[in-house]
mmCIF file of C-alpha atoms in Angstrom:
data_model
loop_
_atom_site.group_PDB
_atom_site.id
_atom_site.type_symbol
_atom_site.label_atom_id
_atom_site.label_comp_id
_atom_site.label_asym_id
_atom_site.label_seq_id
_atom_site.Cartn_x
_atom_site.Cartn_y
_atom_site.Cartn_z
ATOM 1 C CA MET A 20 0.192 0.018 0.127
ATOM 2 C CA ARG A 21 0.996 3.472 -1.040
ATOM 3 C CA ASN A 22 1.055 6.527 1.315
ATOM 4 C CA LEU A 23 0.967 9.654 -0.342
ATOM 5 C CA LEU A 24 1.287 13.272 0.025
ATOM 6 C CA LEU A 25 -0.461 15.894 -1.678
ATOM 7 C CA HIS A 26 -0.405 19.590 -1.793
ATOM 8 C CA ILE A 27 -3.207 21.477 -3.071
ATOM 9 C CA ALA A 28 -4.747 25.007 -3.238
ATOM 10 C CA TYR A 29 -8.299 26.793 -2.831
ATOM 11 C CA ASN A 30 -9.698 29.801 -3.092
ATOM 12 C CA GLY A 31 -11.490 29.230 0.522
ATOM 13 C CA ALA A 32 -14.274 31.839 -0.286
ATOM 14 C CA ARG A 33 -17.067 29.626 -0.579
ATOM 15 C CA TYR A 34 -16.037 26.855 1.587
ATOM 16 C CA HIS A 35 -16.559 26.476 5.613
ATOM 17 C CA GLY A 36 -13.380 25.718 6.065
ATOM 18 C CA TYR A 37 -11.472 22.172 5.485
ATOM 19 C CA GLN A 38 -13.411 19.706 7.436
ATOM 20 C CA VAL A 39 -16.579 17.601 6.300
ATOM 21 C CA GLN A 40 -19.332 19.008 7.624
ATOM 22 C CA GLN A 41 -23.084 18.446 7.460
ATOM 23 C CA ASN A 42 -25.061 21.077 5.528
ATOM 24 C CA ALA A 43 -22.117 23.104 4.340
ATOM 25 C CA VAL A 44 -19.535 23.056 1.656
ATOM 26 C CA SER A 45 -16.341 22.197 2.973
ATOM 27 C CA VAL A 46 -12.865 21.770 1.119
ATOM 28 C CA ALA A 47 -12.596 17.790 2.341
ATOM 29 C CA GLY A 48 -15.983 17.091 1.700
ATOM 30 C CA THR A 49 -15.381 18.614 -2.339
ATOM 31 C CA PHE A 50 -12.048 17.490 -2.635
ATOM 32 C CA GLN A 51 -12.484 13.720 -1.152
ATOM 33 C CA PRO A 52 -15.641 12.380 -3.468
ATOM 34 C CA VAL A 53 -13.021 13.532 -6.912
ATOM 35 C CA LEU A 54 -10.238 11.774 -5.058
ATOM 36 C CA GLU A 55 -12.097 8.692 -4.465
ATOM 37 C CA LYS A 56 -12.904 8.677 -7.718
ATOM 38 C CA ILE A 57 -10.118 8.831 -9.617
ATOM 39 C CA LEU A 58 -8.550 6.308 -7.449
ATOM 40 C CA GLY A 59 -11.377 3.664 -7.815
ATOM 41 C CA GLU A 60 -11.614 3.210 -4.025
ATOM 42 C CA LYS A 61 -12.272 4.799 -0.495
ATOM 43 C CA VAL A 62 -9.453 6.629 1.616
ATOM 44 C CA GLN A 63 -9.146 8.298 4.834
ATOM 45 C CA LEU A 64 -7.698 11.254 4.423
ATOM 46 C CA LYS A 65 -4.948 13.598 6.641
ATOM 47 C CA GLY A 66 -5.500 17.035 6.557
ATOM 48 C CA CYS A 67 -2.502 19.346 7.645
ATOM 49 C CA SER A 68 -4.623 21.583 9.535
ATOM 50 C CA ARG A 69 -7.931 22.871 10.044
ATOM 51 C CA THR A 70 -8.827 26.141 7.994
ATOM 52 C CA ASP A 71 -11.873 28.345 9.201
ATOM 53 C CA THR A 72 -14.359 29.660 6.790
ATOM 54 C CA GLY A 73 -13.300 31.977 4.166
ATOM 55 C CA VAL A 74 -9.598 31.191 4.803
ATOM 56 C CA HIS A 75 -7.481 30.284 1.547
ATOM 57 C CA ALA A 76 -4.449 28.073 0.756
ATOM 58 C CA ASN A 77 -1.718 28.508 -1.176
ATOM 59 C CA ASP A 78 -0.489 25.239 0.119
ATOM 60 C CA PHE A 79 -2.330 22.665 1.846
ATOM 61 C CA ALA A 80 -1.144 19.376 2.392
ATOM 62 C CA LEU A 81 -2.947 15.932 2.670
ATOM 63 C CA SER A 82 -2.163 12.437 3.163
ATOM 64 C CA PHE A 83 -3.759 9.429 2.655
ATOM 65 C CA LYS A 84 -3.162 5.621 2.007
ATOM 66 C CA THR A 85 -4.026 3.712 -1.276
ATOM 67 C CA ASN A 86 -3.723 0.344 -3.221
ATOM 68 C CA CYS A 87 -4.076 2.398 -6.422
ATOM 69 C CA ARG A 88 -1.228 2.339 -8.984
ATOM 70 C CA ILE A 89 -1.597 5.580 -10.770
ATOM 71 C CA PRO A 90 1.600 7.712 -10.808
ATOM 72 C CA CYS A 91 1.684 10.685 -8.879
ATOM 73 C CA ALA A 92 2.070 13.144 -12.054
ATOM 74 C CA GLY A 93 -0.800 10.955 -14.068
ATOM 75 C CA LEU A 94 -2.747 11.750 -10.549
ATOM 76 C CA VAL A 95 -2.436 15.086 -10.237
ATOM 77 C CA LYS A 96 -3.193 15.272 -13.744
ATOM 78 C CA ALA A 97 -6.758 13.622 -13.405
ATOM 79 C CA LEU A 98 -7.110 15.762 -10.297
ATOM 80 C CA ASN A 99 -7.227 18.609 -12.045
ATOM 81 C CA ASN A 100 -9.332 17.346 -14.841
ATOM 82 C CA ASP A 101 -12.135 17.064 -12.404
ATOM 83 C CA LEU A 102 -11.718 19.086 -9.425
ATOM 84 C CA PRO A 103 -13.870 22.892 -9.539
ATOM 85 C CA PRO A 104 -12.151 25.894 -10.908
ATOM 86 C CA ASP A 105 -11.404 27.524 -7.246
ATOM 87 C CA MET A 106 -9.423 24.037 -6.563
ATOM 88 C CA ALA A 107 -6.064 22.855 -7.803
ATOM 89 C CA ALA A 108 -3.800 20.182 -7.272
ATOM 90 C CA LEU A 109 0.007 21.005 -7.149
ATOM 91 C CA SER A 110 2.193 17.909 -6.342
ATOM 92 C CA CYS A 111 2.056 14.407 -5.384
ATOM 93 C CA GLU A 112 4.524 11.952 -3.984
ATOM 94 C CA GLU A 113 5.101 8.853 -1.987
ATOM 95 C CA ARG A 114 6.431 8.743 1.679
ATOM 96 C CA GLU A 115 7.324 6.555 4.255
ATOM 97 C CA GLU A 116 4.649 4.279 5.881
ATOM 98 C CA ASP A 117 4.335 6.299 9.152
ATOM 99 C CA PHE A 118 4.105 9.725 7.449
ATOM 100 C CA HIS A 119 1.135 12.097 8.469
ATOM 101 C CA ALA A 120 0.312 15.283 6.630
ATOM 102 C CA ARG A 121 -0.481 16.940 10.224
ATOM 103 C CA TYR A 122 1.469 14.717 12.823
ATOM 104 C CA SER A 123 4.761 14.946 10.442
ATOM 105 C CA CYS A 124 4.400 18.831 9.567
ATOM 106 C CA THR A 125 7.570 20.783 11.016
ATOM 107 C CA GLY A 126 5.973 24.451 10.806
ATOM 108 C CA LYS A 127 3.577 26.402 8.722
ATOM 109 C CA ARG A 128 3.764 29.736 7.144
ATOM 110 C CA TYR A 129 0.556 32.081 7.294
ATOM 111 C CA ARG A 130 0.132 35.412 4.886
ATOM 112 C CA TYR A 131 -2.670 37.933 5.816
ATOM 113 C CA ARG A 132 -3.018 40.545 3.070
ATOM 114 C CA ILE A 133 -4.695 44.193 3.378
ATOM 115 C CA ARG A 134 -5.925 46.485 0.946
ATOM 116 C CA ASN A 135 -4.708 49.948 2.766
ATOM 117 C CA SER A 136 -6.909 52.531 0.845
ATOM 118 C CA GLU A 137 -9.621 54.450 1.577
ATOM 119 C CA ILE A 138 -11.497 53.205 -1.482
ATOM 120 C CA ARG A 139 -13.094 49.483 -1.659
ATOM 121 C CA SER A 140 -11.400 47.017 -4.031
ATOM 122 C CA PRO A 141 -14.860 45.593 -6.173
ATOM 123 C CA PHE A 142 -12.053 43.114 -7.550
ATOM 124 C CA GLU A 143 -10.531 41.651 -4.715
ATOM 125 C CA GLN A 144 -13.375 40.808 -2.454
ATOM 126 C CA ASP A 145 -12.999 37.744 -0.431
ATOM 127 C CA LEU A 146 -9.399 37.640 -1.302
ATOM 128 C CA VAL A 147 -8.115 40.091 0.835
ATOM 129 C CA TRP A 148 -9.518 42.405 3.707
ATOM 130 C CA VAL A 149 -10.380 45.105 0.529
ATOM 131 C CA TYR A 150 -11.076 48.122 2.812
ATOM 132 C CA TYR A 151 -8.924 48.854 5.562
ATOM 133 C CA LYS A 152 -9.015 53.118 5.485
ATOM 134 C CA TYR A 153 -6.557 54.069 8.314
ATOM 135 C CA HIS A 154 -2.893 54.238 7.127
ATOM 136 C CA ILE A 155 -0.738 51.110 8.058
ATOM 137 C CA ASP A 156 3.266 52.348 8.813
ATOM 138 C CA ALA A 157 4.408 48.928 7.273
ATOM 139 C CA GLU A 158 7.818 49.589 8.597
ATOM 140 C CA ALA A 159 6.525 50.044 12.427
ATOM 141 C CA LEU A 160 4.486 47.392 12.377
ATOM 142 C CA ASP A 161 7.638 45.210 11.116
ATOM 143 C CA ALA A 162 9.696 46.391 13.901
ATOM 144 C CA ALA A 163 6.784 45.896 16.572
ATOM 145 C CA ALA A 164 6.057 42.377 15.251
ATOM 146 C CA LYS A 165 9.760 41.231 15.877
ATOM 147 C CA GLY A 166 8.134 40.790 19.864
ATOM 148 C CA PHE A 167 6.463 37.620 18.723
ATOM 149 C CA LEU A 168 9.446 35.670 17.954
ATOM 150 C CA GLY A 169 10.487 33.050 20.275
ATOM 151 C CA THR A 170 8.939 29.878 21.854
ATOM 152 C CA TYR A 171 6.435 31.061 24.367
ATOM 153 C CA ASP A 172 3.027 30.236 25.854
ATOM 154 C CA TYR A 173 0.476 32.341 23.108
ATOM 155 C CA ARG A 174 -2.801 31.618 24.836
ATOM 156 C CA ALA A 175 -3.261 35.814 24.820
ATOM 157 C CA PHE A 176 -3.549 35.276 21.028
ATOM 158 C CA ALA A 177 -6.534 32.414 20.779
ATOM 159 C CA SER A 178 -10.019 32.493 20.639
ATOM 160 C CA PRO A 179 -12.325 30.255 22.495
ATOM 161 C CA GLY A 180 -13.095 27.226 21.085
ATOM 162 C CA GLY A 181 -9.852 25.695 20.629
ATOM 163 C CA SER A 182 -9.149 21.915 21.655
ATOM 164 C CA VAL A 183 -5.656 21.941 22.354
ATOM 165 C CA GLU A 184 -4.505 21.930 26.041
ATOM 166 C CA ASP A 185 -0.817 22.896 25.137
ATOM 167 C CA THR A 186 -0.648 26.634 23.737
ATOM 168 C CA VAL A 187 3.188 26.749 23.726
ATOM 169 C CA ARG A 188 4.274 27.167 20.255
ATOM 170 C CA THR A 189 7.625 28.557 18.672
ATOM 171 C CA ILE A 190 7.507 31.745 16.264
ATOM 172 C CA TYR A 191 10.418 31.820 13.887
ATOM 173 C CA ASP A 192 9.937 34.625 11.657
ATOM 174 C CA PHE A 193 7.316 37.513 11.457
ATOM 175 C CA THR A 194 7.697 40.306 8.575
ATOM 176 C CA VAL A 195 4.928 43.353 7.551
ATOM 177 C CA THR A 196 5.532 44.735 3.921
ATOM 178 C CA ARG A 197 4.117 47.051 1.858
ATOM 179 C CA ASP A 198 3.696 47.151 -2.228
ATOM 180 C CA GLY A 199 1.563 50.132 -3.446
ATOM 181 C CA GLU A 200 -1.815 49.737 -1.388
ATOM 182 C CA MET A 201 -0.945 46.089 -0.428
ATOM 183 C CA VAL A 202 0.318 45.327 3.038
ATOM 184 C CA GLU A 203 1.032 41.804 3.917
ATOM 185 C CA PHE A 204 1.662 40.250 7.023
ATOM 186 C CA SER A 205 4.083 37.050 6.829
ATOM 187 C CA VAL A 206 4.608 34.465 10.174
ATOM 188 C CA THR A 207 5.968 31.152 10.217
ATOM 189 C CA GLY A 208 5.837 28.896 13.297
ATOM 190 C CA SER A 209 5.916 25.715 14.367
ATOM 191 C CA GLY A 210 2.148 25.535 14.832
ATOM 192 C CA PHE A 211 -0.879 27.911 15.468
ATOM 193 C CA LEU A 212 -3.718 28.307 18.089
ATOM 194 C CA TYR A 213 -7.174 28.498 16.943
ATOM 195 C CA ASN A 214 -7.386 32.221 15.311
ATOM 196 C CA MET A 215 -3.917 32.919 16.352
ATOM 197 C CA VAL A 216 -2.588 34.511 13.040
ATOM 198 C CA ARG A 217 -5.658 36.711 12.502
ATOM 199 C CA ILE A 218 -5.614 37.883 16.187
ATOM 200 C CA MET A 219 -1.635 38.633 15.736
ATOM 201 C CA VAL A 220 -2.489 40.868 12.861
ATOM 202 C CA GLY A 221 -5.265 42.652 14.771
ATOM 203 C CA THR A 222 -2.921 43.480 17.545
ATOM 204 C CA LEU A 223 -0.680 44.835 15.460
ATOM 205 C CA LEU A 224 -2.954 47.036 13.598
ATOM 206 C CA THR A 225 -4.796 48.195 17.238
ATOM 207 C CA ALA A 226 -0.915 49.119 18.067
ATOM 208 C CA GLY A 227 -0.334 51.001 14.586
ATOM 209 C CA MET A 228 -3.481 52.921 15.923
ATOM 210 C CA GLY A 229 -1.784 53.870 18.954
ATOM 211 C CA LYS A 230 -4.186 52.082 20.956
ATOM 212 C CA LEU A 231 -1.188 49.717 21.817
ATOM 213 C CA PRO A 232 2.600 49.787 22.495
ATOM 214 C CA CYS A 233 3.572 49.635 18.672
ATOM 215 C CA THR A 234 7.103 47.997 19.980
ATOM 216 C CA ALA A 235 8.948 44.552 19.820
ATOM 217 C CA GLU A 236 8.878 45.219 23.486
ATOM 218 C CA GLY A 237 4.981 45.961 24.141
ATOM 219 C CA ILE A 238 4.154 43.339 21.771
ATOM 220 C CA ARG A 239 6.651 40.619 23.823
ATOM 221 C CA GLU A 240 4.781 41.991 27.234
ATOM 222 C CA ILE A 241 1.330 40.869 25.792
ATOM 223 C CA VAL A 242 2.739 37.657 24.932
ATOM 224 C CA LEU A 243 4.012 37.142 28.210
ATOM 225 C CA SER A 244 0.830 38.452 30.281
ATOM 226 C CA GLY A 245 -1.126 35.374 28.679
ATOM 227 C CA ASP A 246 -4.188 37.535 28.931
ATOM 228 C CA ARG A 247 -6.045 37.647 25.830
ATOM 229 C CA ALA A 248 -8.171 40.885 26.968
ATOM 230 C CA ARG A 249 -4.427 42.382 26.393
ATOM 231 C CA ALA A 250 -4.235 41.563 22.589
ATOM 232 C CA GLY A 251 -6.061 43.141 19.852
ATOM 233 C CA GLY A 252 -9.002 42.314 17.812
ATOM 234 C CA ARG A 253 -9.389 39.456 14.985
ATOM 235 C CA VAL A 254 -9.254 40.323 11.794
ATOM 236 C CA PRO A 255 -11.628 38.989 8.870
ATOM 237 C CA ALA A 256 -10.700 35.378 7.620
ATOM 238 C CA CYS A 257 -11.292 37.070 3.840
ATOM 239 C CA GLY A 258 -7.313 38.349 4.082
ATOM 240 C CA LEU A 259 -5.788 34.541 5.181
ATOM 241 C CA TYR A 260 -3.913 32.331 3.746
ATOM 242 C CA LEU A 261 -2.316 29.147 4.500
ATOM 243 C CA ASP A 262 1.051 30.045 2.615
ATOM 244 C CA LYS A 263 3.517 26.831 3.057
ATOM 245 C CA VAL A 264 3.372 23.751 5.093
ATOM 246 C CA PHE A 265 6.700 22.334 6.004
ATOM 247 C CA TYR A 266 8.208 19.015 6.641
ATOM 248 C CA GLU A 267 11.811 19.475 6.738
ATOM 249 C CA PRO A 268 13.436 21.312 10.097
ATOM 250 C CA ILE A 269 12.727 25.253 9.900
ATOM 251 C CA GLU A 270 15.800 27.232 10.748
ATOM 252 C CA GLY A 271 15.136 29.902 13.289
#
């Protein structure tokens, strides 16, 4: 039996997250029937993580075991012939028997995109946060974001409802950059808590408005406090992308 790792991408605008749900369209609920039709058998999909409603993925990893002998390149081609237009297979490879898309993962990178403009963009609806009229000083937020780096308990940046008990994570890198009106937040970590990236971005934006200290030291104090009330709000899901899934050691 083969153990395959698939990387896919999807526009999450119409999906209610990754997990199969009753009475709601999900990524797994859409992808799995197409895959099983091609394989000619039922499979148990292992996803690298759960994504929220409306969140996108430039790189989402899935693993599954199969008796099907279709070559990896042929499977990618067949999937892209049958998947809906808002979803694509990127690559496929054979992995060792005990490989698991979630538990073998060494880290993830997320990106959050904001159109920093006083005029709403009608062409990027559901793909970025299209309307943020307050000026974003990307350089100042980039410097403040360095306060997130390190291994800490990040419970101050988690929404209620998460199922994990261990809230310690390692953040390897966090940058904020601007390209014209587009501001992008990029964060790489060993893992992330429920809504963690969206709250981190919201905290930086709140700091940028002068409502929290806009320094690395100020952000670090919020991290160390473990107090959700001291952090900022949660930004909309539409601007968030799972950008890369790592299966090799991350240098930090």
